[in-house]
CSV table of C-alpha atoms in Angstrom, one decimal:
chain,number,residue,atom,x,y,z
A,1,UNK,CA,-58.2,-12.6,80.0
A,2,UNK,CA,-60.8,-12.9,82.8
A,3,UNK,CA,-63.5,-15.5,82.8
A,4,UNK,CA,-66.8,-14.5,83.6
A,5,UNK,CA,-68.3,-16.4,86.5
A,6,UNK,CA,-71.7,-16.9,84.9
A,7,UNK,CA,-72.4,-17.6,81.5
A,8,UNK,CA,-75.8,-16.4,79.7
A,9,UNK,CA,-77.4,-18.2,76.9
A,10,UNK,CA,-77.6,-16.3,73.6
A,11,UNK,CA,-80.9,-15.4,72.5
A,12,UNK,CA,-81.7,-17.9,69.4
A,13,UNK,CA,-81.7,-16.1,66.2
A,14,UNK,CA,-80.9,-12.6,67.7
A,15,UNK,CA,-78.0,-10.4,66.7
A,16,UNK,CA,-76.5,-7.4,69.0
A,17,UNK,CA,-75.3,-3.9,68.4
A,18,UNK,CA,-71.7,-3.8,69.2
A,19,UNK,CA,-70.9,-0.5,68.1
A,20,UNK,CA,-73.1,2.6,67.4
A,21,UNK,CA,-71.8,5.4,65.2
A,22,UNK,CA,-70.7,8.6,67.4
A,23,UNK,CA,-70.2,11.5,64.9
A,24,UNK,CA,-71.7,12.9,61.9
A,25,UNK,CA,-74.6,10.6,61.6
A,26,UNK,CA,-75.6,6.8,61.0
A,27,UNK,CA,-74.6,6.5,57.5
A,28,UNK,CA,-73.0,3.1,57.4
A,29,UNK,CA,-74.1,0.0,59.4
A,30,UNK,CA,-71.8,-3.0,59.1
A,31,UNK,CA,-73.5,-6.5,59.8
A,32,UNK,CA,-70.6,-8.8,60.8
A,33,UNK,CA,-71.3,-12.6,60.6
A,34,UNK,CA,-68.9,-15.0,62.5
A,35,UNK,CA,-65.0,-14.5,62.9
A,36,UNK,CA,-65.1,-11.2,61.0
A,37,UNK,CA,-66.6,-9.2,63.9
A,38,UNK,CA,-63.5,-7.8,65.4
A,39,UNK,CA,-62.0,-6.6,62.0
A,40,UNK,CA,-65.4,-5.1,61.4
A,41,UNK,CA,-65.1,-3.3,64.9
A,42,UNK,CA,-61.6,-2.1,63.9
A,43,UNK,CA,-62.6,-0.7,60.5
A,44,UNK,CA,-65.7,1.1,61.9
A,45,UNK,CA,-63.7,3.0,64.6
A,46,UNK,CA,-61.8,4.6,61.6
A,47,UNK,CA,-65.1,5.0,59.6
A,48,UNK,CA,-67.4,5.9,62.7
A,49,UNK,CA,-69.9,3.1,61.6
A,50,UNK,CA,-72.3,1.2,63.5
A,51,UNK,CA,-71.6,-2.7,63.9
A,52,UNK,CA,-73.8,-5.4,64.7
A,53,UNK,CA,-72.8,-8.8,65.5
A,54,UNK,CA,-75.4,-10.9,63.7
A,55,UNK,CA,-74.2,-14.1,65.3
A,56,UNK,CA,-76.9,-16.3,63.2
A,57,UNK,CA,-77.5,-16.6,59.5
A,58,UNK,CA,-80.2,-18.9,59.9
A,59,UNK,CA,-82.4,-17.7,61.2
A,60,UNK,CA,-81.5,-14.3,60.3
A,61,UNK,CA,-82.5,-11.5,62.7
A,62,UNK,CA,-84.5,-9.8,60.1
A,63,UNK,CA,-85.9,-7.5,62.8
A,64,UNK,CA,-82.4,-5.8,63.3
A,65,UNK,CA,-81.6,-5.9,59.7
A,66,UNK,CA,-84.6,-3.7,58.9
A,67,UNK,CA,-84.1,-1.6,61.9
A,68,UNK,CA,-80.5,-0.8,60.7
A,69,UNK,CA,-81.7,-0.4,57.2
A,70,UNK,CA,-84.3,2.3,58.6
A,71,UNK,CA,-81.7,4.3,60.4
A,72,UNK,CA,-78.7,4.1,58.2
A,73,UNK,CA,-78.0,5.1,54.6
A,74,UNK,CA,-76.3,1.9,53.5
A,75,UNK,CA,-75.5,-1.6,54.8
A,76,UNK,CA,-72.0,-3.5,54.6
A,77,UNK,CA,-72.3,-7.4,55.3
A,78,UNK,CA,-68.9,-9.1,56.1
A,79,UNK,CA,-68.5,-12.9,56.3
A,80,UNK,CA,-65.8,-15.3,56.1
A,81,UNK,CA,-67.9,-17.5,53.8
A,82,UNK,CA,-68.7,-17.4,49.9
A,83,UNK,CA,-70.8,-14.4,48.9
A,84,UNK,CA,-72.9,-16.4,46.5
A,85,UNK,CA,-75.6,-17.9,48.7
A,86,UNK,CA,-74.2,-16.7,52.1
A,87,UNK,CA,-75.1,-14.2,54.8
A,88,UNK,CA,-74.9,-11.1,52.4
A,89,UNK,CA,-77.3,-12.8,50.0
A,90,UNK,CA,-79.7,-13.5,52.9
A,91,UNK,CA,-79.7,-9.9,53.8
A,92,UNK,CA,-80.4,-8.8,50.5
A,93,UNK,CA,-83.3,-11.2,50.3
A,94,UNK,CA,-84.7,-9.9,53.6
A,95,UNK,CA,-84.6,-6.3,52.3
A,96,UNK,CA,-86.0,-7.2,49.0
A,97,UNK,CA,-88.8,-9.1,50.8
A,98,UNK,CA,-89.6,-6.2,52.9
A,99,UNK,CA,-89.5,-3.7,49.7
A,100,UNK,CA,-86.5,-1.9,51.2
A,101,UNK,CA,-84.2,-0.6,48.4
A,102,UNK,CA,-80.9,0.5,50.2
A,103,UNK,CA,-77.3,0.5,48.9
A,104,UNK,CA,-75.6,-2.9,50.2
A,105,UNK,CA,-71.9,-3.7,50.0
A,106,UNK,CA,-71.4,-7.5,50.6
A,107,UNK,CA,-67.9,-8.7,51.4
A,108,UNK,CA,-66.7,-12.2,51.7
A,109,UNK,CA,-64.8,-15.1,49.9
A,110,UNK,CA,-65.0,-15.2,46.1
A,111,UNK,CA,-66.7,-18.2,44.4
A,112,UNK,CA,-63.2,-19.6,43.7
A,113,UNK,CA,-60.5,-21.9,45.1
A,114,UNK,CA,-58.8,-19.9,48.1
A,115,UNK,CA,-55.1,-20.9,48.8
A,116,UNK,CA,-54.7,-22.5,52.2
A,117,UNK,CA,-52.3,-20.9,54.6
A,118,UNK,CA,-51.9,-18.5,57.6
A,119,UNK,CA,-55.5,-17.2,58.2
A,120,UNK,CA,-54.6,-13.6,58.9
A,121,UNK,CA,-52.7,-13.4,55.8
A,122,UNK,CA,-55.4,-15.0,53.7
A,123,UNK,CA,-58.0,-12.5,55.1
A,124,UNK,CA,-55.6,-9.5,54.3
A,125,UNK,CA,-54.9,-10.9,50.9
A,126,UNK,CA,-58.8,-11.2,50.3
A,127,UNK,CA,-59.6,-7.7,51.7
A,128,UNK,CA,-61.4,-9.1,54.8
A,129,UNK,CA,-59.0,-7.8,57.4
A,130,UNK,CA,-59.9,-4.3,59.1
A,131,UNK,CA,-57.8,-2.5,56.6
A,132,UNK,CA,-59.4,-4.2,53.6
A,133,UNK,CA,-62.8,-3.6,55.0
A,134,UNK,CA,-62.1,0.0,55.4
A,135,UNK,CA,-60.8,0.3,52.0
A,136,UNK,CA,-63.6,-1.4,50.3
A,137,UNK,CA,-66.3,0.7,52.1
A,138,UNK,CA,-64.4,3.9,51.1
A,139,UNK,CA,-64.0,2.5,47.5
A,140,UNK,CA,-67.8,1.9,47.3
A,141,UNK,CA,-69.0,5.0,49.1
A,142,UNK,CA,-66.3,7.4,48.5
A,143,UNK,CA,-63.8,9.1,50.8
A,144,UNK,CA,-66.8,11.3,52.4
A,145,UNK,CA,-68.8,8.4,52.3
A,146,UNK,CA,-71.1,9.9,49.7
A,147,UNK,CA,-74.2,7.7,49.2
A,148,UNK,CA,-77.0,7.2,46.8
A,149,UNK,CA,-79.9,8.4,48.8
A,150,UNK,CA,-81.0,9.2,52.5
A,151,UNK,CA,-82.0,6.5,55.1
A,152,UNK,CA,-85.2,5.1,54.9
A,153,UNK,CA,-87.7,6.6,57.4
A,154,UNK,CA,-90.3,4.7,59.3
């Protein structure tokens, strides 16, 4: 792996788009928090979904969240943290505060004890590897990614 000669500072509280949907539209946007960025990118390749590397939970990049909500039919949050009170909850609160009603799937750790062991095996067991993320999205939105309503305009 090559090392970049110059490092640049990350903008505080700002996420970044890492992949934009290429094919039949911008149906699903995956908001990845922390270590699940790469599994989210792998799942997005198969689903042709947009992926945002959210980087921060606090402060949450609400501008990016709302932009993705306006241009997509549904959002999916993925995090290696508890769902209750986690990044997905923060996204839902931001959408609610802005008056945005959009289907959101939150993926993360259950609110229970998780066995210790090999991280890759545990993520797979919890459905937080690339295959699990893809399967959860297809289960929630259907094989053709049929959604509840069209994307928000404006």
